[in-house]
PDB file of C-alpha atoms in Angstrom:
ATOM      1  CA  UNK N   1       3.250  -8.663 -16.571  1.00  0.00           C
ATOM      2  CA  UNK N   2       2.341 -11.272 -13.979  1.00  0.00           C
ATOM      3  CA  UNK N   3       0.268 -10.388 -10.949  1.00  0.00           C
ATOM      4  CA  UNK N   4      -1.663 -12.744  -8.723  1.00  0.00           C
ATOM      5  CA  UNK N   5      -5.288 -11.714  -8.965  1.00  0.00           C
ATOM      6  CA  UNK N   6      -7.188 -11.153  -5.758  1.00  0.00           C
ATOM      7  CA  UNK N   7     -10.582 -12.891  -5.651  1.00  0.00           C
ATOM      8  CA  UNK N   8     -13.439 -10.634  -6.668  1.00  0.00           C
ATOM      9  CA  UNK N   9     -15.906  -9.797  -3.925  1.00  0.00           C
ATOM     10  CA  UNK N  10     -19.247  -8.007  -3.949  1.00  0.00           C
ATOM     11  CA  UNK N  11     -18.910  -4.249  -3.650  1.00  0.00           C
ATOM     12  CA  UNK N  12     -21.945  -3.805  -1.449  1.00  0.00           C
ATOM     13  CA  UNK N  13     -21.384  -4.998   2.084  1.00  0.00           C
ATOM     14  CA  UNK N  14     -17.614  -5.081   1.562  1.00  0.00           C
ATOM     15  CA  UNK N  15     -16.094  -2.533   3.893  1.00  0.00           C
ATOM     16  CA  UNK N  16     -12.929  -0.472   3.730  1.00  0.00           C
ATOM     17  CA  UNK N  17     -11.847  -2.431   6.777  1.00  0.00           C
ATOM     18  CA  UNK N  18     -10.462  -1.836  10.237  1.00  0.00           C
ATOM     19  CA  UNK N  19     -10.078   1.483  12.010  1.00  0.00           C
ATOM     20  CA  UNK N  20      -8.170   4.730  11.807  1.00  0.00           C
ATOM     21  CA  UNK N  21      -6.791   6.228  15.022  1.00  0.00           C
ATOM     22  CA  UNK N  22      -6.451  10.008  15.175  1.00  0.00           C
ATOM     23  CA  UNK N  23      -4.402  11.781  17.831  1.00  0.00           C
ATOM     24  CA  UNK N  24      -5.335  15.419  18.255  1.00  0.00           C
ATOM     25  CA  UNK N  25      -1.924  16.783  19.191  1.00  0.00           C
ATOM     26  CA  UNK N  26      -3.002  20.288  18.152  1.00  0.00           C
ATOM     27  CA  UNK N  27      -3.968  23.037  20.593  1.00  0.00           C
ATOM     28  CA  UNK N  28      -7.547  23.296  19.380  1.00  0.00           C
ATOM     29  CA  UNK N  29     -10.555  21.076  18.702  1.00  0.00           C
ATOM     30  CA  UNK N  30     -10.482  19.298  15.337  1.00  0.00           C
ATOM     31  CA  UNK N  31     -13.658  18.518  13.383  1.00  0.00           C
ATOM     32  CA  UNK N  32     -13.660  15.818  10.706  1.00  0.00           C
ATOM     33  CA  UNK N  33     -16.604  15.311   8.341  1.00  0.00           C
ATOM     34  CA  UNK N  34     -16.916  12.433   5.889  1.00  0.00           C
ATOM     35  CA  UNK N  35     -19.519  12.486   3.123  1.00  0.00           C
ATOM     36  CA  UNK N  36     -20.356  10.292   0.144  1.00  0.00           C
ATOM     37  CA  UNK N  37     -20.605  11.356  -3.487  1.00  0.00           C
ATOM     38  CA  UNK N  38     -24.135  12.661  -2.896  1.00  0.00           C
ATOM     39  CA  UNK N  39     -22.976  14.909  -0.078  1.00  0.00           C
ATOM     40  CA  UNK N  40     -24.648  12.743   2.543  1.00  0.00           C
ATOM     41  CA  UNK N  41     -22.879  12.262   5.852  1.00  0.00           C
ATOM     42  CA  UNK N  42     -21.417   8.772   6.257  1.00  0.00           C
ATOM     43  CA  UNK N  43     -22.507   6.817   9.338  1.00  0.00           C
ATOM     44  CA  UNK N  44     -20.274   8.097  12.118  1.00  0.00           C
ATOM     45  CA  UNK N  45     -18.818  10.650   9.711  1.00  0.00           C
ATOM     46  CA  UNK N  46     -19.152  13.720  11.948  1.00  0.00           C
ATOM     47  CA  UNK N  47     -16.270  13.604  14.405  1.00  0.00           C
ATOM     48  CA  UNK N  48     -15.054  16.160  16.951  1.00  0.00           C
ATOM     49  CA  UNK N  49     -11.796  15.530  18.798  1.00  0.00           C
ATOM     50  CA  UNK N  50     -10.677  17.581  21.783  1.00  0.00           C
ATOM     51  CA  UNK N  51      -7.020  18.634  22.205  1.00  0.00           C
ATOM     52  CA  UNK N  52      -4.869  15.841  23.592  1.00  0.00           C
ATOM     53  CA  UNK N  53      -7.454  13.134  22.848  1.00  0.00           C
ATOM     54  CA  UNK N  54      -6.796   9.979  20.803  1.00  0.00           C
ATOM     55  CA  UNK N  55      -9.850   8.542  19.034  1.00  0.00           C
ATOM     56  CA  UNK N  56     -10.371   5.373  16.983  1.00  0.00           C
ATOM     57  CA  UNK N  57     -12.709   5.798  14.012  1.00  0.00           C
ATOM     58  CA  UNK N  58     -14.451   2.785  12.459  1.00  0.00           C
ATOM     59  CA  UNK N  59     -14.184   2.574   8.678  1.00  0.00           C
ATOM     60  CA  UNK N  60     -16.717  -0.244   8.357  1.00  0.00           C
ATOM     61  CA  UNK N  61     -19.245   1.838   6.417  1.00  0.00           C
ATOM     62  CA  UNK N  62     -16.810   2.814   3.668  1.00  0.00           C
ATOM     63  CA  UNK N  63     -17.017   0.753   0.476  1.00  0.00           C
ATOM     64  CA  UNK N  64     -13.637   0.239  -1.244  1.00  0.00           C
ATOM     65  CA  UNK N  65     -13.504   2.018  -4.593  1.00  0.00           C
ATOM     66  CA  UNK N  66     -16.365   4.396  -3.782  1.00  0.00           C
ATOM     67  CA  UNK N  67     -15.654   8.131  -3.836  1.00  0.00           C
ATOM     68  CA  UNK N  68     -15.866  10.119  -0.609  1.00  0.00           C
ATOM     69  CA  UNK N  69     -15.017  13.596   0.595  1.00  0.00           C
ATOM     70  CA  UNK N  70     -13.229  14.420   3.829  1.00  0.00           C
ATOM     71  CA  UNK N  71     -13.083  17.863   5.405  1.00  0.00           C
ATOM     72  CA  UNK N  72     -10.850  18.693   8.380  1.00  0.00           C
ATOM     73  CA  UNK N  73     -11.339  21.926  10.322  1.00  0.00           C
ATOM     74  CA  UNK N  74      -9.298  23.283  13.223  1.00  0.00           C
ATOM     75  CA  UNK N  75     -11.691  25.332  15.344  1.00  0.00           C
ATOM     76  CA  UNK N  76      -9.253  28.207  15.755  1.00  0.00           C
ATOM     77  CA  UNK N  77     -10.141  28.968  12.146  1.00  0.00           C
ATOM     78  CA  UNK N  78      -6.574  28.801  10.901  1.00  0.00           C
ATOM     79  CA  UNK N  79      -6.712  25.441   9.179  1.00  0.00           C
ATOM     80  CA  UNK N  80      -9.326  23.879   6.899  1.00  0.00           C
ATOM     81  CA  UNK N  81      -8.545  21.290   4.261  1.00  0.00           C
ATOM     82  CA  UNK N  82     -10.721  19.049   2.111  1.00  0.00           C
ATOM     83  CA  UNK N  83     -10.090  16.279  -0.402  1.00  0.00           C
ATOM     84  CA  UNK N  84     -11.996  13.690  -2.407  1.00  0.00           C
ATOM     85  CA  UNK N  85     -10.686  10.142  -2.485  1.00  0.00           C
ATOM     86  CA  UNK N  86     -11.547   6.628  -3.621  1.00  0.00           C
ATOM     87  CA  UNK N  87     -11.722   4.534  -0.462  1.00  0.00           C
ATOM     88  CA  UNK N  88      -8.887   2.000  -0.269  1.00  0.00           C
ATOM     89  CA  UNK N  89      -9.242  -1.427   1.286  1.00  0.00           C
ATOM     90  CA  UNK N  90      -7.019  -1.548   4.353  1.00  0.00           C
ATOM     91  CA  UNK N  91      -5.304  -4.777   5.395  1.00  0.00           C
ATOM     92  CA  UNK N  92      -4.708  -3.608   8.949  1.00  0.00           C
ATOM     93  CA  UNK N  93      -5.662  -0.810  11.299  1.00  0.00           C
ATOM     94  CA  UNK N  94      -4.288   2.516  10.128  1.00  0.00           C
ATOM     95  CA  UNK N  95      -1.448   3.818  12.255  1.00  0.00           C
ATOM     96  CA  UNK N  96      -1.998   6.846  14.466  1.00  0.00           C
ATOM     97  CA  UNK N  97      -2.783   9.910  12.406  1.00  0.00           C
ATOM     98  CA  UNK N  98      -1.481  13.197  13.808  1.00  0.00           C
ATOM     99  CA  UNK N  99      -3.720  16.263  13.689  1.00  0.00           C
ATOM    100  CA  UNK N 100      -0.639  18.494  13.589  1.00  0.00           C
ATOM    101  CA  UNK N 101       1.015  16.830  10.615  1.00  0.00           C
ATOM    102  CA  UNK N 102      -1.091  14.209   8.769  1.00  0.00           C
ATOM    103  CA  UNK N 103      -4.295  16.252   8.808  1.00  0.00           C
ATOM    104  CA  UNK N 104      -2.544  19.284   7.323  1.00  0.00           C
ATOM    105  CA  UNK N 105      -2.462  17.921   3.763  1.00  0.00           C
ATOM    106  CA  UNK N 106      -4.173  14.477   3.998  1.00  0.00           C
ATOM    107  CA  UNK N 107      -1.161  12.977   2.223  1.00  0.00           C
ATOM    108  CA  UNK N 108      -1.424   9.816   4.346  1.00  0.00           C
ATOM    109  CA  UNK N 109      -4.911   9.168   2.950  1.00  0.00           C
ATOM    110  CA  UNK N 110      -4.018   9.945  -0.659  1.00  0.00           C
ATOM    111  CA  UNK N 111      -0.985   7.638  -0.401  1.00  0.00           C
ATOM    112  CA  UNK N 112      -3.274   4.816   0.758  1.00  0.00           C
ATOM    113  CA  UNK N 113      -5.589   5.568  -2.161  1.00  0.00           C
ATOM    114  CA  UNK N 114      -2.711   5.462  -4.663  1.00  0.00           C
ATOM    115  CA  UNK N 115      -1.458   2.106  -3.428  1.00  0.00           C
ATOM    116  CA  UNK N 116      -4.965   0.655  -3.577  1.00  0.00           C
ATOM    117  CA  UNK N 117      -5.701   1.958  -7.083  1.00  0.00           C
ATOM    118  CA  UNK N 118      -2.329   0.862  -8.411  1.00  0.00           C
ATOM    119  CA  UNK N 119      -2.855  -2.696  -7.237  1.00  0.00           C
ATOM    120  CA  UNK N 120      -6.486  -2.951  -8.376  1.00  0.00           C
ATOM    121  CA  UNK N 121      -6.262  -1.167 -11.724  1.00  0.00           C
ATOM    122  CA  UNK N 122      -2.943  -2.595 -12.937  1.00  0.00           C
ATOM    123  CA  UNK N 123      -4.497  -6.059 -12.830  1.00  0.00           C
ATOM    124  CA  UNK N 124      -6.388  -5.071 -15.965  1.00  0.00           C
ATOM    125  CA  UNK N 125      -3.475  -3.546 -17.877  1.00  0.00           C
ATOM    126  CA  UNK N 126      -2.434  -5.433 -21.001  1.00  0.00           C
ATOM    127  CA  UNK N 127       0.658  -3.986 -22.666  1.00  0.00           C
ATOM    128  CA  UNK N 128       1.113  -4.595 -26.377  1.00  0.00           C
ATOM    129  CA  UNK N 129       2.018  -2.869 -29.639  1.00  0.00           C
ATOM    130  CA  UNK N 130      -1.060  -1.122 -30.985  1.00  0.00           C
ATOM    131  CA  UNK N 131      -2.059   0.786 -34.115  1.00  0.00           C
ATOM    132  CA  UNK N 132      -4.329   3.792 -33.714  1.00  0.00           C
ATOM    133  CA  UNK N 133      -7.326   4.406 -36.015  1.00  0.00           C
ATOM    134  CA  UNK N 134      -5.168   7.090 -37.661  1.00  0.00           C
ATOM    135  CA  UNK N 135      -2.361   4.707 -38.526  1.00  0.00           C
ATOM    136  CA  UNK N 136       0.079   5.607 -35.740  1.00  0.00           C
ATOM    137  CA  UNK N 137       1.894   2.734 -34.059  1.00  0.00           C
ATOM    138  CA  UNK N 138       2.638   2.609 -30.329  1.00  0.00           C
ATOM    139  CA  UNK N 139       4.816   0.057 -28.568  1.00  0.00           C
ATOM    140  CA  UNK N 140       4.126  -1.440 -25.131  1.00  0.00           C
ATOM    141  CA  UNK N 141       0.976   0.542 -24.430  1.00  0.00           C
ATOM    142  CA  UNK N 142      -2.505  -0.099 -23.110  1.00  0.00           C
ATOM    143  CA  UNK N 143      -5.727   1.559 -24.294  1.00  0.00           C
ATOM    144  CA  UNK N 144      -7.764   3.608 -21.831  1.00  0.00           C
ATOM    145  CA  UNK N 145     -11.243   2.483 -22.903  1.00  0.00           C
ATOM    146  CA  UNK N 146     -10.193  -1.178 -22.704  1.00  0.00           C
ATOM    147  CA  UNK N 147      -8.909  -0.686 -19.159  1.00  0.00           C
ATOM    148  CA  UNK N 148     -12.115   1.149 -18.230  1.00  0.00           C
ATOM    149  CA  UNK N 149     -14.131  -1.804 -19.529  1.00  0.00           C
ATOM    150  CA  UNK N 150     -12.050  -4.074 -17.279  1.00  0.00           C
ATOM    151  CA  UNK N 151     -12.632  -1.858 -14.237  1.00  0.00           C
ATOM    152  CA  UNK N 152     -16.384  -1.942 -14.812  1.00  0.00           C
ATOM    153  CA  UNK N 153     -16.489  -5.677 -15.485  1.00  0.00           C
ATOM    154  CA  UNK N 154     -14.551  -6.484 -12.320  1.00  0.00           C
ATOM    155  CA  UNK N 155     -16.447  -3.912 -10.252  1.00  0.00           C
ATOM    156  CA  UNK N 156     -13.351  -1.904  -9.404  1.00  0.00           C
ATOM    157  CA  UNK N 157     -15.391   1.110 -10.527  1.00  0.00           C
ATOM    158  CA  UNK N 158     -19.184   1.241 -10.568  1.00  0.00           C
ATOM    159  CA  UNK N 159     -19.518   3.731 -13.444  1.00  0.00           C
ATOM    160  CA  UNK N 160     -17.517   5.146 -16.344  1.00  0.00           C
ATOM    161  CA  UNK N 161     -17.045   8.460 -14.545  1.00  0.00           C
ATOM    162  CA  UNK N 162     -15.397   6.752 -11.567  1.00  0.00           C
ATOM    163  CA  UNK N 163     -13.235   4.582 -13.836  1.00  0.00           C
ATOM    164  CA  UNK N 164     -12.051   7.709 -15.629  1.00  0.00           C
ATOM    165  CA  UNK N 165     -11.397   9.334 -12.261  1.00  0.00           C
ATOM    166  CA  UNK N 166      -9.322   6.390 -11.062  1.00  0.00           C
ATOM    167  CA  UNK N 167      -7.290   6.402 -14.258  1.00  0.00           C
ATOM    168  CA  UNK N 168      -6.800  10.158 -13.932  1.00  0.00           C
ATOM    169  CA  UNK N 169      -5.531   9.720 -10.371  1.00  0.00           C
ATOM    170  CA  UNK N 170      -2.909   7.268 -11.624  1.00  0.00           C
ATOM    171  CA  UNK N 171      -2.024   9.548 -14.528  1.00  0.00           C
ATOM    172  CA  UNK N 172      -1.608  12.564 -12.249  1.00  0.00           C
ATOM    173  CA  UNK N 173       0.541  10.502  -9.868  1.00  0.00           C
ATOM    174  CA  UNK N 174       2.879   9.445 -12.685  1.00  0.00           C
ATOM    175  CA  UNK N 175       1.904   5.754 -12.677  1.00  0.00           C
ATOM    176  CA  UNK N 176       0.511   6.172 -16.193  1.00  0.00           C
ATOM    177  CA  UNK N 177       2.134   8.304 -18.890  1.00  0.00           C
ATOM    178  CA  UNK N 178       0.474   9.675 -22.010  1.00  0.00           C
ATOM    179  CA  UNK N 179       1.689   8.160 -25.275  1.00  0.00           C
ATOM    180  CA  UNK N 180       0.234  10.922 -27.445  1.00  0.00           C
ATOM    181  CA  UNK N 181       0.620  14.670 -27.472  1.00  0.00           C
ATOM    182  CA  UNK N 182      -2.823  15.501 -26.117  1.00  0.00           C
ATOM    183  CA  UNK N 183      -4.037  17.083 -22.880  1.00  0.00           C
ATOM    184  CA  UNK N 184      -3.275  14.790 -19.968  1.00  0.00           C
ATOM    185  CA  UNK N 185      -6.717  13.315 -19.456  1.00  0.00           C
ATOM    186  CA  UNK N 186      -7.812   9.709 -18.957  1.00  0.00           C
ATOM    187  CA  UNK N 187     -11.038   9.217 -20.894  1.00  0.00           C
ATOM    188  CA  UNK N 188     -13.216   6.407 -22.200  1.00  0.00           C
ATOM    189  CA  UNK N 189     -11.761   6.572 -25.710  1.00  0.00           C
ATOM    190  CA  UNK N 190      -9.053   4.856 -27.742  1.00  0.00           C
ATOM    191  CA  UNK N 191      -6.127   6.622 -26.057  1.00  0.00           C
ATOM    192  CA  UNK N 192      -2.788   4.834 -25.608  1.00  0.00           C
ATOM    193  CA  UNK N 193      -0.868   5.097 -22.342  1.00  0.00           C
ATOM    194  CA  UNK N 194       2.397   3.771 -20.993  1.00  0.00           C
ATOM    195  CA  UNK N 195       2.953   2.344 -17.525  1.00  0.00           C
ATOM    196  CA  UNK N 196       5.826   3.948 -15.651  1.00  0.00           C
ATOM    197  CA  UNK N 197       7.538   0.811 -14.392  1.00  0.00           C
ATOM    198  CA  UNK N 198      10.016   2.917 -12.407  1.00  0.00           C
ATOM    199  CA  UNK N 199       7.261   4.433 -10.270  1.00  0.00           C
ATOM    200  CA  UNK N 200       7.536   3.338  -6.649  1.00  0.00           C
ATOM    201  CA  UNK N 201       3.879   2.243  -6.498  1.00  0.00           C
ATOM    202  CA  UNK N 202       4.332   0.058  -9.594  1.00  0.00           C
ATOM    203  CA  UNK N 203       7.509  -1.541  -8.262  1.00  0.00           C
ATOM    204  CA  UNK N 204       5.732  -2.538  -5.051  1.00  0.00           C
ATOM    205  CA  UNK N 205       3.022  -4.339  -7.043  1.00  0.00           C
ATOM    206  CA  UNK N 206       5.227  -6.279  -9.483  1.00  0.00           C
TER     207      UNK N 206
END
């Protein structure tokens, strides 16, 4: 596993970067609210877009790796969707987001999150043959609590709970695979996992 490491930068003051442009191509007003983990509205996080209007939204107040919640409501009352996400670091302005399609399931945002987490977290993965405390041997695995320690040390996550959440995102997406017959949960314990090297997100990183 060889991956060029990006230089570490302070979490505070480092923004998600650039802007996101939303085109309200729906027939009704669309409200977008963005809150942090404490439920507090992010600066500029209450947005109302009239039908037919295109609006650029600054993402400068979002810290990469921090957890946020987005809620999208169509004022006709027919559509309301919400999701939590770890803010990715964008390398360019986000392409136009359509209220009719992209804001229906927020897949565009979760895809950005997955790419970001894959690149950041896989930097800390060390695959090797390991013996469990119970004498079981696993080949080409990494250990969850060791990866969590890496994420905390390199400030990819600011607490154990977030590190577990990031690992769980990658597990749910199929980037990681459980090596033991236990419930699929990524926790701060000695739990071996495989990396799915056939996953599209992994192939784009290596």
